[in-house]
Amino acid sequence: MKLKSRVTDGVLVLEVKGKVMGGPDAAAFQDVVKSEIGNGHKQFVFDLGGVDWMNSSGLGILIGGLTTIKNAGGQLKLANVTEKIQSLFMITKLVTIFDSHKTVEDALKAYQ
Amino acid sequence: MPLRKIGELTVPSDPAYLEKVDQYSDRLFKKLPLGKNDLDDIAIAISEAVNNAMVHGNGLDADRNVHISYYLSARYLRIAVRDEGEGFIPDNVPDPTESENLLKVSGRGLLIIRHLMDRIECTILKNGMKMTLDKFFTEG
């Protein structure tokens, strides 16, 4: 898994790439989210367009991110959710807890 | 073609080895008649089964290994994942789709395996649990 963050319109956009399968990925992801909250960011977009696939640990990473952000008084939106991830959201009913948008631009607009 | 073993791999109970398992599987599956969607489903299911074996089967005990065996027949691919634990019963997990469990970060592995693979079987052995995952080749 690779992570790359940027700030657009005051929103922290975190690009996630590769295979998200837990192990060291979970700690790396939490570290980035906590660090950006520490930098004062409250509004996040996780861009999942570059994710090859993720397993249940990957889903757990997203849930952990959502919980951490919400506990800090922030908000999270997902963008570019691939068909494969969307099918996992449906199977696990996580589709009900994530605010998903077709593109990063759409997610950013939803914050305005 | 009878079922024949095409590969095997043993890794310690450390989730950092999931990537090594994935790379080994990738190399092994390159010449199989499976599309990207099926290959991704199988890769996800293997990572779930191996992670379950490491965490629930072996209790992340570094002295206990997880053994992955790969078999092939004319009709399907089989992956067998065996731990060295006391034999956990995978059905005894709370339903992760119940509203009170939705925000839990774990507990979805078996649900996902059941959805992605065509047939699964769990066998309690003397020295651990074996989970067998089958994926059938589609016609044409």
mmCIF file of C-alpha atoms in Angstrom:
data_model
loop_
_atom_site.group_PDB
_atom_site.id
_atom_site.type_symbol
_atom_site.label_atom_id
_atom_site.label_comp_id
_atom_site.label_asym_id
_atom_site.label_seq_id
_atom_site.Cartn_x
_atom_site.Cartn_y
_atom_site.Cartn_z
ATOM 1 C CA MET A 1 0.000 0.000 0.000
ATOM 2 C CA LYS A 2 1.183 3.502 -0.800
ATOM 3 C CA LEU A 3 -0.162 6.730 0.666
ATOM 4 C CA LYS A 4 0.181 10.241 -0.669
ATOM 5 C CA SER A 5 -1.491 13.265 0.852
ATOM 6 C CA ARG A 6 -2.216 16.726 -0.502
ATOM 7 C CA VAL A 7 -4.389 19.647 0.518
ATOM 8 C CA THR A 8 -7.021 20.924 -1.924
ATOM 9 C CA ASP A 9 -9.459 23.713 -0.975
ATOM 10 C CA GLY A 10 -8.487 23.183 2.668
ATOM 11 C CA VAL A 11 -9.419 19.496 2.523
ATOM 12 C CA LEU A 12 -6.838 16.783 3.190
ATOM 13 C CA VAL A 13 -6.959 14.359 0.244
ATOM 14 C CA LEU A 14 -5.284 11.034 0.988
ATOM 15 C CA GLU A 15 -4.534 8.928 -2.097
ATOM 16 C CA VAL A 16 -4.403 5.223 -1.355
ATOM 17 C CA LYS A 17 -2.730 2.922 -3.880
ATOM 18 C CA GLY A 18 -1.911 -0.767 -4.265
ATOM 19 C CA LYS A 19 -3.172 -3.714 -2.265
ATOM 20 C CA VAL A 20 -4.513 -2.889 1.196
ATOM 21 C CA MET A 21 -4.244 -6.051 3.271
ATOM 22 C CA GLY A 22 -3.517 -5.112 6.848
ATOM 23 C CA GLY A 23 -0.275 -6.022 8.583
ATOM 24 C CA PRO A 24 1.995 -2.955 8.638
ATOM 25 C CA ASP A 25 -0.523 -1.026 6.468
ATOM 26 C CA ALA A 26 -2.892 -0.426 9.388
ATOM 27 C CA ALA A 27 -0.343 1.370 11.575
ATOM 28 C CA ALA A 28 1.017 3.369 8.621
ATOM 29 C CA PHE A 29 -2.483 4.557 7.707
ATOM 30 C CA GLN A 30 -3.413 5.503 11.282
ATOM 31 C CA ASP A 31 -0.111 7.360 11.676
ATOM 32 C CA VAL A 32 -0.840 9.526 8.618
ATOM 33 C CA VAL A 33 -4.435 10.258 9.680
ATOM 34 C CA LYS A 34 -3.425 11.132 13.254
ATOM 35 C CA SER A 35 -0.538 13.256 12.029
ATOM 36 C CA GLU A 36 -2.821 15.246 9.681
ATOM 37 C CA ILE A 37 -5.387 15.729 12.476
ATOM 38 C CA GLY A 38 -2.468 16.988 14.575
ATOM 39 C CA ASN A 39 -1.696 19.428 11.740
ATOM 40 C CA GLY A 40 -5.188 20.853 12.195
ATOM 41 C CA HIS A 41 -7.066 19.103 9.369
ATOM 42 C CA LYS A 42 -10.729 18.285 10.033
ATOM 43 C CA GLN A 43 -12.054 17.486 6.548
ATOM 44 C CA PHE A 44 -10.710 14.412 4.770
ATOM 45 C CA VAL A 45 -11.192 12.666 1.435
ATOM 46 C CA PHE A 46 -9.784 9.173 0.970
ATOM 47 C CA ASP A 47 -9.180 8.675 -2.770
ATOM 48 C CA LEU A 48 -9.434 4.907 -3.377
ATOM 49 C CA GLY A 49 -9.111 5.009 -7.186
ATOM 50 C CA GLY A 50 -5.625 3.481 -7.121
ATOM 51 C CA VAL A 51 -6.468 0.547 -4.845
ATOM 52 C CA ASP A 52 -5.993 -2.812 -6.619
ATOM 53 C CA TRP A 53 -7.962 -4.638 -3.951
ATOM 54 C CA MET A 54 -8.470 -4.626 -0.203
ATOM 55 C CA ASN A 55 -9.413 -7.340 2.262
ATOM 56 C CA SER A 56 -11.310 -7.140 5.548
ATOM 57 C CA SER A 57 -8.222 -5.703 7.255
ATOM 58 C CA GLY A 58 -8.275 -2.954 4.620
ATOM 59 C CA LEU A 59 -11.927 -2.298 5.430
ATOM 60 C CA GLY A 60 -10.906 -2.182 9.100
ATOM 61 C CA ILE A 61 -8.290 0.436 8.210
ATOM 62 C CA LEU A 62 -10.970 2.625 6.596
ATOM 63 C CA ILE A 63 -13.269 2.187 9.613
ATOM 64 C CA GLY A 64 -10.380 3.028 11.958
ATOM 65 C CA GLY A 65 -9.710 6.172 9.918
ATOM 66 C CA LEU A 66 -13.377 7.171 10.011
ATOM 67 C CA THR A 67 -13.570 6.653 13.791
ATOM 68 C CA THR A 68 -10.343 8.585 14.444
ATOM 69 C CA ILE A 69 -11.491 11.511 12.277
ATOM 70 C CA LYS A 70 -14.996 11.617 13.774
ATOM 71 C CA ASN A 71 -13.625 11.428 17.328
ATOM 72 C CA ALA A 72 -11.507 14.488 16.504
ATOM 73 C CA GLY A 73 -14.641 16.352 15.357
ATOM 74 C CA GLY A 74 -13.820 15.903 11.674
ATOM 75 C CA GLN A 75 -15.513 14.490 8.588
ATOM 76 C CA LEU A 76 -14.558 11.857 6.023
ATOM 77 C CA LYS A 77 -15.717 11.317 2.456
ATOM 78 C CA LEU A 78 -14.559 8.556 0.123
ATOM 79 C CA ALA A 79 -13.894 9.094 -3.581
ATOM 80 C CA ASN A 80 -13.274 6.834 -6.598
ATOM 81 C CA VAL A 81 -14.514 3.747 -4.783
ATOM 82 C CA THR A 82 -13.720 0.901 -7.193
ATOM 83 C CA GLU A 83 -16.290 -1.711 -8.191
ATOM 84 C CA LYS A 84 -14.410 -4.329 -6.157
ATOM 85 C CA ILE A 85 -14.393 -2.231 -2.974
ATOM 86 C CA GLN A 86 -18.035 -1.260 -3.517
ATOM 87 C CA SER A 87 -18.968 -4.955 -3.701
ATOM 88 C CA LEU A 88 -17.178 -5.528 -0.362
ATOM 89 C CA PHE A 89 -19.098 -2.552 1.089
ATOM 90 C CA MET A 90 -22.343 -4.194 -0.056
ATOM 91 C CA ILE A 91 -21.480 -7.649 1.334
ATOM 92 C CA THR A 92 -20.470 -6.205 4.702
ATOM 93 C CA LYS A 93 -23.199 -3.491 4.764
ATOM 94 C CA LEU A 94 -20.466 -0.871 5.265
ATOM 95 C CA VAL A 95 -22.120 0.975 2.404
ATOM 96 C CA THR A 96 -24.346 2.483 5.125
ATOM 97 C CA ILE A 97 -21.523 4.075 7.129
ATOM 98 C CA PHE A 98 -19.333 5.621 4.419
ATOM 99 C CA ASP A 99 -20.145 8.796 2.482
ATOM 100 C CA SER A 100 -18.930 7.845 -1.008
ATOM 101 C CA HIS A 101 -18.546 10.121 -4.039
ATOM 102 C CA LYS A 102 -17.782 9.308 -7.654
ATOM 103 C CA THR A 103 -14.737 11.585 -7.939
ATOM 104 C CA VAL A 104 -12.450 13.601 -5.678
ATOM 105 C CA GLU A 105 -13.933 16.761 -7.205
ATOM 106 C CA ASP A 106 -17.446 15.622 -6.231
ATOM 107 C CA ALA A 107 -16.282 14.881 -2.681
ATOM 108 C CA LEU A 108 -14.626 18.302 -2.441
ATOM 109 C CA LYS A 109 -17.780 20.019 -3.745
ATOM 110 C CA ALA A 110 -19.808 18.239 -1.055
ATOM 111 C CA TYR A 111 -17.692 20.034 1.567
ATOM 112 C CA GLN A 112 -18.496 23.482 0.124
ATOM 113 C CA MET B 1 -6.970 -34.227 -14.711
ATOM 114 C CA PRO B 2 -6.866 -35.382 -11.079
ATOM 115 C CA LEU B 3 -6.246 -32.862 -8.306
ATOM 116 C CA ARG B 4 -2.491 -32.248 -8.092
ATOM 117 C CA LYS B 5 -0.377 -30.049 -5.873
ATOM 118 C CA ILE B 6 1.173 -27.103 -7.738
ATOM 119 C CA GLY B 7 2.805 -25.235 -4.885
ATOM 120 C CA GLU B 8 3.220 -24.765 -1.154
ATOM 121 C CA LEU B 9 4.462 -22.090 1.188
ATOM 122 C CA THR B 10 4.989 -21.854 4.935
ATOM 123 C CA VAL B 11 5.118 -18.509 6.736
ATOM 124 C CA PRO B 12 5.400 -17.439 10.388
ATOM 125 C CA SER B 13 2.354 -16.022 12.187
ATOM 126 C CA ASP B 14 3.125 -12.415 11.357
ATOM 127 C CA PRO B 15 0.724 -10.401 9.133
ATOM 128 C CA ALA B 16 3.766 -8.698 7.604
ATOM 129 C CA TYR B 17 4.170 -11.974 5.629
ATOM 130 C CA LEU B 18 0.772 -11.533 3.890
ATOM 131 C CA GLU B 19 2.525 -9.650 1.110
ATOM 132 C CA LYS B 20 4.955 -12.539 0.566
ATOM 133 C CA VAL B 21 2.019 -14.961 0.318
ATOM 134 C CA ASP B 22 0.340 -12.671 -2.209
ATOM 135 C CA GLN B 23 3.481 -12.427 -4.345
ATOM 136 C CA TYR B 24 3.945 -16.227 -4.302
ATOM 137 C CA SER B 25 0.281 -16.779 -5.278
ATOM 138 C CA ASP B 26 0.543 -14.190 -8.076
ATOM 139 C CA ARG B 27 3.469 -16.015 -9.656
ATOM 140 C CA LEU B 28 1.730 -19.385 -9.344
ATOM 141 C CA PHE B 29 -1.566 -18.241 -10.873
ATOM 142 C CA LYS B 30 -0.104 -16.434 -13.902
ATOM 143 C CA LYS B 31 -0.807 -19.269 -16.359
ATOM 144 C CA LEU B 32 -4.202 -20.317 -15.003
ATOM 145 C CA PRO B 33 -7.386 -19.704 -17.032
ATOM 146 C CA LEU B 34 -8.688 -17.065 -14.647
ATOM 147 C CA GLY B 35 -9.597 -13.434 -15.340
ATOM 148 C CA LYS B 36 -8.454 -10.481 -13.239
ATOM 149 C CA ASN B 37 -11.704 -10.365 -11.291
ATOM 150 C CA ASP B 38 -11.417 -14.014 -10.233
ATOM 151 C CA LEU B 39 -7.699 -13.618 -9.480
ATOM 152 C CA ASP B 40 -8.453 -10.624 -7.233
ATOM 153 C CA ASP B 41 -11.229 -12.568 -5.473
ATOM 154 C CA ILE B 42 -8.854 -15.473 -4.840
ATOM 155 C CA ALA B 43 -6.067 -13.157 -3.633
ATOM 156 C CA ILE B 44 -8.456 -11.466 -1.178
ATOM 157 C CA ALA B 45 -9.784 -14.832 0.064
ATOM 158 C CA ILE B 46 -6.250 -16.206 0.577
ATOM 159 C CA SER B 47 -5.223 -13.108 2.536
ATOM 160 C CA GLU B 48 -8.334 -13.517 4.730
ATOM 161 C CA ALA B 49 -7.720 -17.229 5.363
ATOM 162 C CA VAL B 50 -4.006 -16.745 6.097
ATOM 163 C CA ASN B 51 -4.691 -13.777 8.371
ATOM 164 C CA ASN B 52 -7.354 -15.809 10.239
ATOM 165 C CA ALA B 53 -4.885 -18.672 10.649
ATOM 166 C CA MET B 54 -2.197 -16.306 11.988
ATOM 167 C CA VAL B 55 -4.450 -14.363 14.355
ATOM 168 C CA HIS B 56 -7.206 -16.754 15.472
ATOM 169 C CA GLY B 57 -5.550 -20.107 14.802
ATOM 170 C CA ASN B 58 -2.009 -19.463 15.989
ATOM 171 C CA GLY B 59 -2.721 -16.472 18.253
ATOM 172 C CA LEU B 60 0.100 -14.572 16.487
ATOM 173 C CA ASP B 61 2.564 -16.945 18.157
ATOM 174 C CA ALA B 62 5.801 -16.480 16.199
ATOM 175 C CA ASP B 63 6.773 -20.106 16.877
ATOM 176 C CA ARG B 64 3.691 -21.363 15.026
ATOM 177 C CA ASN B 65 3.531 -21.342 11.254
ATOM 178 C CA VAL B 66 0.801 -21.142 8.633
ATOM 179 C CA HIS B 67 1.002 -23.650 5.770
ATOM 180 C CA ILE B 68 -0.535 -22.827 2.406
ATOM 181 C CA SER B 69 -0.915 -25.543 -0.258
ATOM 182 C CA TYR B 70 -2.114 -24.989 -3.819
ATOM 183 C CA TYR B 71 -3.859 -27.674 -5.909
ATOM 184 C CA LEU B 72 -5.179 -27.721 -9.444
ATOM 185 C CA SER B 73 -7.655 -29.922 -11.299
ATOM 186 C CA ALA B 74 -9.288 -29.472 -14.707
ATOM 187 C CA ARG B 75 -12.331 -27.882 -13.047
ATOM 188 C CA TYR B 76 -11.050 -25.852 -10.138
ATOM 189 C CA LEU B 77 -8.214 -24.308 -8.140
ATOM 190 C CA ARG B 78 -7.938 -25.302 -4.477
ATOM 191 C CA ILE B 79 -6.019 -23.498 -1.743
ATOM 192 C CA ALA B 80 -5.637 -25.148 1.662
ATOM 193 C CA VAL B 81 -4.563 -22.997 4.624
ATOM 194 C CA ARG B 82 -3.539 -24.805 7.801
ATOM 195 C CA ASP B 83 -2.572 -23.338 11.178
ATOM 196 C CA GLU B 84 -0.852 -24.968 14.161
ATOM 197 C CA GLY B 85 -3.315 -23.795 16.813
ATOM 198 C CA GLU B 86 -5.908 -25.450 19.003
ATOM 199 C CA GLY B 87 -8.617 -25.401 16.330
ATOM 200 C CA PHE B 88 -10.822 -22.305 16.452
ATOM 201 C CA ILE B 89 -14.387 -22.624 15.221
ATOM 202 C CA PRO B 90 -14.842 -19.922 12.580
ATOM 203 C CA ASP B 91 -18.653 -19.942 12.799
ATOM 204 C CA ASN B 92 -18.501 -18.668 16.400
ATOM 205 C CA VAL B 93 -17.973 -15.043 15.400
ATOM 206 C CA PRO B 94 -20.564 -12.273 15.811
ATOM 207 C CA ASP B 95 -22.448 -11.296 12.647
ATOM 208 C CA PRO B 96 -20.390 -8.334 11.317
ATOM 209 C CA THR B 97 -23.390 -6.991 9.398
ATOM 210 C CA GLU B 98 -25.452 -6.372 12.560
ATOM 211 C CA SER B 99 -25.685 -2.649 13.264
ATOM 212 C CA GLU B 100 -23.889 -2.930 16.627
ATOM 213 C CA ASN B 101 -20.889 -4.546 14.874
ATOM 214 C CA LEU B 102 -20.616 -2.299 11.800
ATOM 215 C CA LEU B 103 -17.945 -0.024 13.275
ATOM 216 C CA LYS B 104 -15.776 -2.887 14.542
ATOM 217 C CA VAL B 105 -12.478 -3.001 12.668
ATOM 218 C CA SER B 106 -12.355 -6.815 12.387
ATOM 219 C CA GLY B 107 -14.602 -9.890 12.113
ATOM 220 C CA ARG B 108 -15.506 -9.760 8.408
ATOM 221 C CA GLY B 109 -12.957 -12.223 6.989
ATOM 222 C CA LEU B 110 -15.124 -15.330 6.865
ATOM 223 C CA LEU B 111 -18.094 -13.440 5.433
ATOM 224 C CA ILE B 112 -15.902 -12.166 2.602
ATOM 225 C CA ILE B 113 -14.321 -15.582 1.919
ATOM 226 C CA ARG B 114 -17.779 -17.181 1.674
ATOM 227 C CA HIS B 115 -18.858 -14.554 -0.820
ATOM 228 C CA LEU B 116 -15.767 -14.657 -3.031
ATOM 229 C CA MET B 117 -15.047 -18.388 -3.248
ATOM 230 C CA ASP B 118 -17.241 -21.149 -4.718
ATOM 231 C CA ARG B 119 -16.744 -23.686 -1.935
ATOM 232 C CA ILE B 120 -15.096 -23.596 1.481
ATOM 233 C CA GLU B 121 -14.552 -26.294 4.054
ATOM 234 C CA CYS B 122 -13.092 -26.120 7.567
ATOM 235 C CA THR B 123 -11.569 -29.202 9.150
ATOM 236 C CA ILE B 124 -10.375 -29.426 12.754
ATOM 237 C CA LEU B 125 -7.159 -31.445 12.824
ATOM 238 C CA LYS B 126 -5.115 -32.820 15.738
ATOM 239 C CA ASN B 127 -2.675 -29.953 15.411
ATOM 240 C CA GLY B 128 -4.686 -27.076 14.053
ATOM 241 C CA MET B 129 -7.435 -26.122 11.634
ATOM 242 C CA LYS B 130 -7.434 -26.448 7.848
ATOM 243 C CA MET B 131 -9.537 -24.187 5.655
ATOM 244 C CA THR B 132 -9.970 -25.310 2.054
ATOM 245 C CA LEU B 133 -10.979 -22.733 -0.556
ATOM 246 C CA ASP B 134 -12.119 -23.764 -4.051
ATOM 247 C CA LYS B 135 -12.635 -21.607 -7.125
ATOM 248 C CA PHE B 136 -14.160 -23.228 -10.213
ATOM 249 C CA PHE B 137 -13.052 -22.316 -13.701
ATOM 250 C CA THR B 138 -15.911 -20.872 -15.715
ATOM 251 C CA GLU B 139 -16.786 -22.325 -19.127
ATOM 252 C CA GLY B 140 -15.434 -20.672 -22.250
#
